[in-house]
Tab-separated table of C-alpha atoms in Angstrom:
chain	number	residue	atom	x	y	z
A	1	UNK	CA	-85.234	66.616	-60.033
A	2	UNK	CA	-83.428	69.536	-60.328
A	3	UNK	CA	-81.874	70.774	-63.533
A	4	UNK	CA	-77.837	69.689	-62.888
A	5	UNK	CA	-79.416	65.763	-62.649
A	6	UNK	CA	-81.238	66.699	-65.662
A	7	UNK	CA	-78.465	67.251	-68.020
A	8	UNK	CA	-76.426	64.546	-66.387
A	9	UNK	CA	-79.445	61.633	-67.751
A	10	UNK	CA	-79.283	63.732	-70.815
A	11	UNK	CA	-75.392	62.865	-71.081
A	12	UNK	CA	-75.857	59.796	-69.810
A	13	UNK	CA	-78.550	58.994	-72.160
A	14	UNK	CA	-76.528	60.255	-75.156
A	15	UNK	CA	-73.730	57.818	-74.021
A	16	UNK	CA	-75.285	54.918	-74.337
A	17	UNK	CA	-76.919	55.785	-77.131
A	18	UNK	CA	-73.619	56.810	-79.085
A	19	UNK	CA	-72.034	53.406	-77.455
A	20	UNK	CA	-74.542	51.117	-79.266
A	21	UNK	CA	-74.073	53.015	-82.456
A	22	UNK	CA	-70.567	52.371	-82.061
A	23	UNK	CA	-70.760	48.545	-82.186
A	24	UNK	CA	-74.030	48.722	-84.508
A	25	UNK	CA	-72.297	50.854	-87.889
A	26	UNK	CA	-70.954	48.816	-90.185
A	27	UNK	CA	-69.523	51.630	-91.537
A	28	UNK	CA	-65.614	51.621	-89.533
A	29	UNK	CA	-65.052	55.425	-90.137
A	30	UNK	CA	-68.771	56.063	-88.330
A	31	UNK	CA	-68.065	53.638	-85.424
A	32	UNK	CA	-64.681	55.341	-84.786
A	33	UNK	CA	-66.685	58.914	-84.570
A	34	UNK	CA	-69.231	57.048	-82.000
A	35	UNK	CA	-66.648	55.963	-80.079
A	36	UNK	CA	-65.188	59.364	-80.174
A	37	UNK	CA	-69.058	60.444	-79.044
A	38	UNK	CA	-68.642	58.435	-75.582
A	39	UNK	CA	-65.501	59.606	-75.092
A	40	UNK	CA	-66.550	63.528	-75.254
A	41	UNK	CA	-69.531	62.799	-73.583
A	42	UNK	CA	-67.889	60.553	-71.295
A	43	UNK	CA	-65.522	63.246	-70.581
A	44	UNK	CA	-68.593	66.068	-69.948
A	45	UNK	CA	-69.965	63.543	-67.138
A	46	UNK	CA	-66.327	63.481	-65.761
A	47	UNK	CA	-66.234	67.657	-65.823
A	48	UNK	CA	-70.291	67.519	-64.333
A	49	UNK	CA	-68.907	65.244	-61.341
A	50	UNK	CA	-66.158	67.913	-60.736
A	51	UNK	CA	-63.461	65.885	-61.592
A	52	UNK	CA	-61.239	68.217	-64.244
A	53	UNK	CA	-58.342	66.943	-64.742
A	54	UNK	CA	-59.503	63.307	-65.448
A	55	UNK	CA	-61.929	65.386	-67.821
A	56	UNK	CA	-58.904	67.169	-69.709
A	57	UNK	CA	-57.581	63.937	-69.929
A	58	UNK	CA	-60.484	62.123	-71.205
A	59	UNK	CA	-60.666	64.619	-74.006
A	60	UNK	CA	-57.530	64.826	-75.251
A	61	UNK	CA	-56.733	61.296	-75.240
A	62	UNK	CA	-60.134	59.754	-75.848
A	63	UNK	CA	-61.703	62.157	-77.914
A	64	UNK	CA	-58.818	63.363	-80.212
A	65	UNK	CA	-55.944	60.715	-80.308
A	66	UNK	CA	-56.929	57.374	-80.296
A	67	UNK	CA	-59.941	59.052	-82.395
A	68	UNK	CA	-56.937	59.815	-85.079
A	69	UNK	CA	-55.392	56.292	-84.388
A	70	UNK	CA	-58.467	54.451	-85.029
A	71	UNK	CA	-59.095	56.480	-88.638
A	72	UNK	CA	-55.198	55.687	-89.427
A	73	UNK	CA	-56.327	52.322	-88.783
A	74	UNK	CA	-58.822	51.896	-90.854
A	75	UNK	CA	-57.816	53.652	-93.780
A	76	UNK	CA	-55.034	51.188	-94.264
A	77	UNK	CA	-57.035	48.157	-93.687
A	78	UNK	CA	-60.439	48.204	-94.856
A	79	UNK	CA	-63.893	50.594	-94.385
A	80	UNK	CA	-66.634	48.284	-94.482
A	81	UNK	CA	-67.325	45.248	-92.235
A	82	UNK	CA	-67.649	42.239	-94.448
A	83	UNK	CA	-71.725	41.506	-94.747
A	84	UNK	CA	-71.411	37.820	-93.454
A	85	UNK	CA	-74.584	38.100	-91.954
A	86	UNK	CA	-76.583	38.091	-95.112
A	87	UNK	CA	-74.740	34.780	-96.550
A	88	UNK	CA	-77.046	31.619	-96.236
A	89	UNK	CA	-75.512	29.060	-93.746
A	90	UNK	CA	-75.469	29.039	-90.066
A	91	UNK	CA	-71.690	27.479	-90.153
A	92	UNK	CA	-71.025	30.924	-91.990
A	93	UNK	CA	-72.647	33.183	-89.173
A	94	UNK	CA	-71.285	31.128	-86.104
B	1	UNK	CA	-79.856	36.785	-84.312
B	2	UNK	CA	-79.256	34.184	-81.267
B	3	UNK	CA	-76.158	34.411	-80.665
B	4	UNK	CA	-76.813	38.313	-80.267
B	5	UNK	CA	-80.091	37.307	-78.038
B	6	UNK	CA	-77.421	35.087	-75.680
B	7	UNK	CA	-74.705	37.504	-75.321
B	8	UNK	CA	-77.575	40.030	-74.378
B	9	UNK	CA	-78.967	38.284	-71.760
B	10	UNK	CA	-75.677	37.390	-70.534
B	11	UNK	CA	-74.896	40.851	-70.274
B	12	UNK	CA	-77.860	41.925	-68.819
B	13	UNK	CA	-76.983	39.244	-65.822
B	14	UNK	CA	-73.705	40.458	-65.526
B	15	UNK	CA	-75.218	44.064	-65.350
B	16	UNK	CA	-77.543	42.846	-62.738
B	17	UNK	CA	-74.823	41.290	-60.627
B	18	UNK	CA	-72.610	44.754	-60.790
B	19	UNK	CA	-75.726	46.494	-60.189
B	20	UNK	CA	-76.243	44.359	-56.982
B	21	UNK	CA	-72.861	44.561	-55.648
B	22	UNK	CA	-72.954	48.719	-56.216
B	23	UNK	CA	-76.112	48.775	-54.246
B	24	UNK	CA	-74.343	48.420	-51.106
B	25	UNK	CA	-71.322	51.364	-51.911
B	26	UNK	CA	-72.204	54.756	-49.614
B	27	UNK	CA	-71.851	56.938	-52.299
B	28	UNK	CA	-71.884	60.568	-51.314
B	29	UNK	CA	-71.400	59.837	-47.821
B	30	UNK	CA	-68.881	60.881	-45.953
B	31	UNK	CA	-66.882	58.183	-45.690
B	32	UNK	CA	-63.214	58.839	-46.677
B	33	UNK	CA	-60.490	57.262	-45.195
B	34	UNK	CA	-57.008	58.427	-46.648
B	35	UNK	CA	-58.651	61.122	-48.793
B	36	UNK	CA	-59.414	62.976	-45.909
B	37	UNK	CA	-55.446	62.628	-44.797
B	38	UNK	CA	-54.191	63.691	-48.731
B	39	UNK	CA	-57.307	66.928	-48.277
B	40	UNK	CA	-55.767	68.148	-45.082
B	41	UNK	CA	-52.137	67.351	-45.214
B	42	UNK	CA	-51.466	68.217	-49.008
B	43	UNK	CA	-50.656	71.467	-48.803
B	44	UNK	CA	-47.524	71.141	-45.950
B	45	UNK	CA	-46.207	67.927	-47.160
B	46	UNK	CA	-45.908	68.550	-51.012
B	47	UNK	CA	-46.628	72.366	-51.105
B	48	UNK	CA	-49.006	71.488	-54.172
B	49	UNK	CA	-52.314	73.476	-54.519
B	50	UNK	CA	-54.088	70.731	-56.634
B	51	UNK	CA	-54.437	67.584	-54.823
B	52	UNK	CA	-54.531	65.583	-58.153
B	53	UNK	CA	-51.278	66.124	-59.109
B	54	UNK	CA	-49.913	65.970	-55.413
B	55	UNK	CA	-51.460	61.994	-55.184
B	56	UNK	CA	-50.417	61.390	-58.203
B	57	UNK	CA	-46.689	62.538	-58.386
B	58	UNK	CA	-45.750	62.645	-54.867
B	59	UNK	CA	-47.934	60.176	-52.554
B	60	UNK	CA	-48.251	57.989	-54.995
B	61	UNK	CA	-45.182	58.490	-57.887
B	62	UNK	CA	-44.402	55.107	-58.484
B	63	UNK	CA	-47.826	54.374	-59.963
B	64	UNK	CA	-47.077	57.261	-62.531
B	65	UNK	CA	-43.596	55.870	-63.278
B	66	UNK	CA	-45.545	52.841	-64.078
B	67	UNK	CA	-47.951	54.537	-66.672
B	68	UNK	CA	-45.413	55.923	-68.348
B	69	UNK	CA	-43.326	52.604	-68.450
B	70	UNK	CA	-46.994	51.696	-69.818
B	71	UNK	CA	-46.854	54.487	-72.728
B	72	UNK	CA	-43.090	53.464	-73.215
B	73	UNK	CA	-43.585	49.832	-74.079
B	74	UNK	CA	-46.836	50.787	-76.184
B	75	UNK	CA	-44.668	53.278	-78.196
B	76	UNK	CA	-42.075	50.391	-78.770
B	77	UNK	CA	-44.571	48.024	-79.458
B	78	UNK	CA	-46.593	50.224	-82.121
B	79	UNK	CA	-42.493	50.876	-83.445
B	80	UNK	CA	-41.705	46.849	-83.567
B	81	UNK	CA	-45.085	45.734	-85.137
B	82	UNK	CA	-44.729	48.171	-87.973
B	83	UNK	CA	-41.564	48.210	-88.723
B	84	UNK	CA	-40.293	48.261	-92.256
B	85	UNK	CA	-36.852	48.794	-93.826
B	86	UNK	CA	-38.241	51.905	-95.930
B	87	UNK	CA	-41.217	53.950	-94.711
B	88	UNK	CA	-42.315	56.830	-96.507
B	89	UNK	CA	-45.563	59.011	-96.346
B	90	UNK	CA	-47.789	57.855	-99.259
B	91	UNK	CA	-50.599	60.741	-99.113
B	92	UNK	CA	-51.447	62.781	-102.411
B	93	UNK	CA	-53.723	65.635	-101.313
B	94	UNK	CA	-52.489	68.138	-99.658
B	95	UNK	CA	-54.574	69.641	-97.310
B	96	UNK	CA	-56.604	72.462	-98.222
B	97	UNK	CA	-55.489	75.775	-98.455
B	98	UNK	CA	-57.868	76.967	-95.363
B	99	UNK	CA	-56.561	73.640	-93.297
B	100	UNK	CA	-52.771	74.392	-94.163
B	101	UNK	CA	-52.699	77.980	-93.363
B	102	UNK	CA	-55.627	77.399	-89.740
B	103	UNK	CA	-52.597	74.517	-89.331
B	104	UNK	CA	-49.654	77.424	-89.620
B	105	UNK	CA	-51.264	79.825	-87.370
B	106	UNK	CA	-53.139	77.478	-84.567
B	107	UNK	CA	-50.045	74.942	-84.202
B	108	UNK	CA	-47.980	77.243	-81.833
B	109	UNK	CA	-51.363	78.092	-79.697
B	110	UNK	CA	-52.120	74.445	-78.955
B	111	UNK	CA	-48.691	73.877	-78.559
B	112	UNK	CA	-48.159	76.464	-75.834
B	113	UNK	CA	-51.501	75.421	-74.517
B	114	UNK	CA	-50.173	72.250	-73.980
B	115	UNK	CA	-46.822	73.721	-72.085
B	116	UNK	CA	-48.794	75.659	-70.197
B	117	UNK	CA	-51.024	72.356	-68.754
B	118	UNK	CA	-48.482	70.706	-67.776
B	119	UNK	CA	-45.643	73.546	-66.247
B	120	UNK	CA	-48.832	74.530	-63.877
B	121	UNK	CA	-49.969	70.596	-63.228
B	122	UNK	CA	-49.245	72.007	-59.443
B	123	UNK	CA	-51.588	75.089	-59.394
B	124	UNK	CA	-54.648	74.052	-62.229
B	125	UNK	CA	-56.382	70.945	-63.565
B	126	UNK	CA	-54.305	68.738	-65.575
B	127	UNK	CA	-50.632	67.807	-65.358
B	128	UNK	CA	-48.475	65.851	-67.762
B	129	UNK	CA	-50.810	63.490	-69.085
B	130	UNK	CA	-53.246	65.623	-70.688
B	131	UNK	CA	-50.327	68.605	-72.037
B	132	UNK	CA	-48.399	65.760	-73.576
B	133	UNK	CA	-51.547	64.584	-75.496
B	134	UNK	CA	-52.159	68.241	-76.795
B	135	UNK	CA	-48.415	68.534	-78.259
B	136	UNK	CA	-49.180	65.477	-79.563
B	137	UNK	CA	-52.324	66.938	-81.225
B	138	UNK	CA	-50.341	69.361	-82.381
B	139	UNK	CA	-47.982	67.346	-84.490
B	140	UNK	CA	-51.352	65.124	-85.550
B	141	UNK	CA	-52.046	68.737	-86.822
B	142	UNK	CA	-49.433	68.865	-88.883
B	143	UNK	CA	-49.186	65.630	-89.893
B	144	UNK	CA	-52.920	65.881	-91.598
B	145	UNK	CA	-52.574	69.376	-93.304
B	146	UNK	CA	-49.176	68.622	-95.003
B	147	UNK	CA	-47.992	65.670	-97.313
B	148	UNK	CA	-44.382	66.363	-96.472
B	149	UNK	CA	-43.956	66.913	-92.490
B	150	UNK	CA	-42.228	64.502	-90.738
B	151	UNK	CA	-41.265	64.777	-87.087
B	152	UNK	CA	-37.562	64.970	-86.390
B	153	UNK	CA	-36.755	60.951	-85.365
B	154	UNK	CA	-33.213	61.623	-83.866
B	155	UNK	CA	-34.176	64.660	-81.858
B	156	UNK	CA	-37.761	62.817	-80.504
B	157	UNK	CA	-35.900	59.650	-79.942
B	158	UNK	CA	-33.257	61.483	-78.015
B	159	UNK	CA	-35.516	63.647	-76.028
B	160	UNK	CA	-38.046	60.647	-75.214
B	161	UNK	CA	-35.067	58.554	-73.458
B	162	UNK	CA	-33.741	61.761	-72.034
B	163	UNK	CA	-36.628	62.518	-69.908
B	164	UNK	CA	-37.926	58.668	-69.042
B	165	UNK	CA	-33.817	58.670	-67.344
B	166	UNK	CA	-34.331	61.788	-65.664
B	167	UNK	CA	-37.576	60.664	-63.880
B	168	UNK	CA	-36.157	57.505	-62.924
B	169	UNK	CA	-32.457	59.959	-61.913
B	170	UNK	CA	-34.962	62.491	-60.192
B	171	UNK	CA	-36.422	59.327	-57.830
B	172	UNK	CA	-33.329	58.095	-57.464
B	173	UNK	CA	-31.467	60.857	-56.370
B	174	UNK	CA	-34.812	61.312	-53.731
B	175	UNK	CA	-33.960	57.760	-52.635
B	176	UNK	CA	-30.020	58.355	-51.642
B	177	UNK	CA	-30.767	61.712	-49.623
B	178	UNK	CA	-33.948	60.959	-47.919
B	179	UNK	CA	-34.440	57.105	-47.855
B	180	UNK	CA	-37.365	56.155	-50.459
B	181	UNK	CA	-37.489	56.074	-54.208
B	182	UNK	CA	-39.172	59.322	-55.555
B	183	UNK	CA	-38.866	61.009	-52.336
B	184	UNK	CA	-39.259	65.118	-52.712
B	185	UNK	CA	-36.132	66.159	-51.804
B	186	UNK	CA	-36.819	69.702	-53.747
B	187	UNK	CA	-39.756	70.124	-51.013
B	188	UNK	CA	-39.123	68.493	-47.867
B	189	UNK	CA	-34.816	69.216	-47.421
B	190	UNK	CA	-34.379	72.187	-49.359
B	191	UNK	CA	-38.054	73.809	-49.034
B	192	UNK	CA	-37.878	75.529	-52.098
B	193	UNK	CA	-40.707	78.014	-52.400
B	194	UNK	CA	-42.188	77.231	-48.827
B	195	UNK	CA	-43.372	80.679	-48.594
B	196	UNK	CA	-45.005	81.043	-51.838
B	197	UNK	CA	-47.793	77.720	-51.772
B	198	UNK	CA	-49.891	78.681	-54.833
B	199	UNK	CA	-47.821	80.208	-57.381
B	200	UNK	CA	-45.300	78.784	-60.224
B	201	UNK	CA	-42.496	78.193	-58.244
B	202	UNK	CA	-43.423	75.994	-55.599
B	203	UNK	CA	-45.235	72.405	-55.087
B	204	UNK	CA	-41.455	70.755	-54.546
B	205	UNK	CA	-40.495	68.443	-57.450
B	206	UNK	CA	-44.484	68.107	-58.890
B	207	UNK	CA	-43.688	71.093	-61.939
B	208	UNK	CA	-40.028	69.179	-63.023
B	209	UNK	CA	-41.545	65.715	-62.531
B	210	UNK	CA	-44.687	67.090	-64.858
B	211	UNK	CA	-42.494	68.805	-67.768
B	212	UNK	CA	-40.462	65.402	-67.918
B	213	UNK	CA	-43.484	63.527	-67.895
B	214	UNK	CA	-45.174	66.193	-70.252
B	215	UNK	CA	-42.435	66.079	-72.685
B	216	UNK	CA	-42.232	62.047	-72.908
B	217	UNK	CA	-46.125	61.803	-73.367
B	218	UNK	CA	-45.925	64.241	-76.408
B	219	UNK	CA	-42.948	62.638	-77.892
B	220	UNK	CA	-43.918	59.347	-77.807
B	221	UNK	CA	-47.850	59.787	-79.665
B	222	UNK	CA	-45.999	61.733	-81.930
B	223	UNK	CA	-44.364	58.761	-82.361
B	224	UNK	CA	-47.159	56.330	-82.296
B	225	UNK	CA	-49.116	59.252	-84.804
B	226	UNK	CA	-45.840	58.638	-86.790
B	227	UNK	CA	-45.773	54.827	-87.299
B	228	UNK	CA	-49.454	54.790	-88.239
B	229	UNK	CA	-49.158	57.298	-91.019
B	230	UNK	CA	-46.192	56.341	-92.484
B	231	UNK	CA	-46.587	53.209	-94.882
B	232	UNK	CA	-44.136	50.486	-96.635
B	233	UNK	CA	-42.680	51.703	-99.985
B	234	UNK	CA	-41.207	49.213	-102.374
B	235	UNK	CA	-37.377	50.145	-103.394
C-alpha cells in the first residue's frame, strides 16, 4: 500500500466518520458543520481522483453555500432536536 | 433502539446488494467508449483545452441548460415559499470590527476569483458552476459582516433573466445557422481563434456560454442567500 491509497482510507475514513456525526448531533448547528465535513472531505477525494473541477465545485457549493443555507435555516426555526427519545411510551418513539 | 437496529440492517442489505452489483464494473480498465472519442476529438471540434467544459457546454449543452432551468425554478421556489409583503433584515450585531474591515478588503479578491473561474472555464478547472458559487460567497460575505447590505433586487432580477434569455438566444441562433439547438456557430462557421487553441480567446462559444452561465449562478444564490436572511416584519 503505497502512501497516495493511504491518505485516500484516511479521507475516506474521516467521511464516514463525519457522516454519522452528522445524523447522530442533536445539536442542528453541529450536524450542519458535519455535513459541511463530508462535503470538504468529499471534495479532497474528488481532487485525489483527479477530477478538479467537480472538486471546485464540490467546495464551493457543498462546503460553503448550502453550509450557510442550512445555518440560515436553523437559526430561524429551532437549534435543538426535541428529546422524544427519553419520554416513556413506545406510541411516543414510533 | 429497534427501529434504529431495522433500518440498519436494512441498510446494510442494501449496501450489500450495491456492493454486489459494483463487483462486476472494470474499474481502471481501459474500457472507454465515447470518452475516448470526446479525448481525441475535443480539441478540433470545440477548440476547448479542458475537456470538462467542452462535454459539458458543447457535446452535451442541453444537459447544462437543464441545470440551470434546475437552479432557476429552485431560486423561484425559495422566492414563492417565503414570500412576505414586508421583509426586512432583523440582525442586531454587527459584525466585528476585524470581520467588517477582512469583509471590505477580501470581497473584491473572491469576487474576481470567481470571474476569473469562470471567463477561463475553457483553458483551467472549473467553469460557470463553481465561479457563480464564489460571487455568491461573496455577497454571503457581505451579507454576514453588515446589518444593513442588501443586494440590489432590480438590477439582480434584471441581470438573472438577461442571461437565462441569452443562453437560450445563443442556442437558438446555433440552431437557425447550422441545424441543431446550441450548435457552436462561434467555432465551427466563423472559426474564431482557430489558430490560437489554448489561450483566452478561443474554445468557440464555451467562454460566452460560461460568463452567462457564471453570472446567473451568482445572481440567483445571492438570491436564495437573500430570501433566507431576510425575515417578516410586522407594519
Amino acid at each position: 500500500m503505497n502512501c497516495i491509497t493511504c491518505i485516500e482510507y484516511i479521507i475516506v475514513g474521516i467521511m464516514i466518520i463525519s457522516a454519522i456525526l452528522a445524523v447522530e448531533w442533536r445539536d442542528l448547528l453541529a450536524a450542519a458543520v458535519g455535513m459541511a465535513a463530508v462535503s470538504l472531505f468529499a471534495s479532497l477525494l474528488f481532487f485525489m481522483l483527479q477530477a478538479p473541477d467537480v472538486a471546485m465545485t464540490e467546495a464551493a457549493i457543498g462546503a460553503a453555500l448550502s453550509a450557510a443555507i442550512f445555518i440560515f435555516a436553523i437559526k430561524r426555526t429551532q437549534r435543538f432536536e426535541t428529546e422524544e427519545e427519553e419520554k416513556p411510551g413506545w406510541w411516543v418513539r414510533w | 433502539m429497534l427501529k434504529r437496529a431495522l433500518a440498519i440492517i436494512t441498510l446494510l442489505i442494501i449496501g450489500y446488494w450495491l456492493a454486489q452489483g459494483l463487483a462486476g464494473v472494470p474499474f481502471g480498465e481501459d474500457r472507454m467508449l465515447v470518452g475516448q472519442y470526446y479525448l481525441d476529438h475535443v480539441k478540433e471540434q470545440t477548440g476547448a483545452v479542458n475537456a470538462v467544459t467542452a462535454v459539458v457546454v458543447n457535446y452535451r449543452g442541453f444537459d447544462t441548460l437543464g441545470e440551470v432551468t434546475v437552479l432557476f425554478i429552485a431560486s423561484t421556489g425559495v422566492g414563492a415559499l417565503l414570500w412576505r409583503r414586508k421583509k426586512e433584515r432583523t440582525a442586531k450585531t454587527e459584525g466585528s470590527i476585524v470581520l467588517t474591515t477582512g469583509t471590505r478588503l477580501l470581497v473584491p479578491f473572491v469576487m474576481l476569483f470567481g470571474a476569473y473561474i469562470f471567463i477561463h472555464g475553457h483553458l483551467t478547472p472549473g467553469g460557470g458552476f463553481p465561479g457563480g458559487a464564489t460571487i455568491a460567497t461573496a455577497f454571503l460575505l457581505l451579507y454576514m459582516a453588515f446589518i444593513v447590505y442588501e443586494i440590489p433586487h432590480k438590477a439582480f432580477e434584471k441581470v438573472e433573466g438577461a442571461v437565462g434569455m441569452t443562453y437560450v438566444i445563443v442556442g437558438l441562433i446555433g440552431l437557425a445557422i447550422g441545424g441543431y439547438f446550441l450548435y457552436d456557430w462561434i467555432w465551427q462557421d466563423w472559426q474564431w481563434g482557430a489558430e490560437n487553441i489554448g489561450r483566452l480567446f478561443s474554445g468557440g462559444f464555451i467562454p460566452v456560454i460560461y460568463t452567462i452561465i457564471g453570472l446567473k449562478v451568482g445572481t440567483e444564490l445571492s438570491g436564495i442567500i437573500d430570501n433566507m436572511v431576510k425575515e417578516e416584519v410586522s407594519e
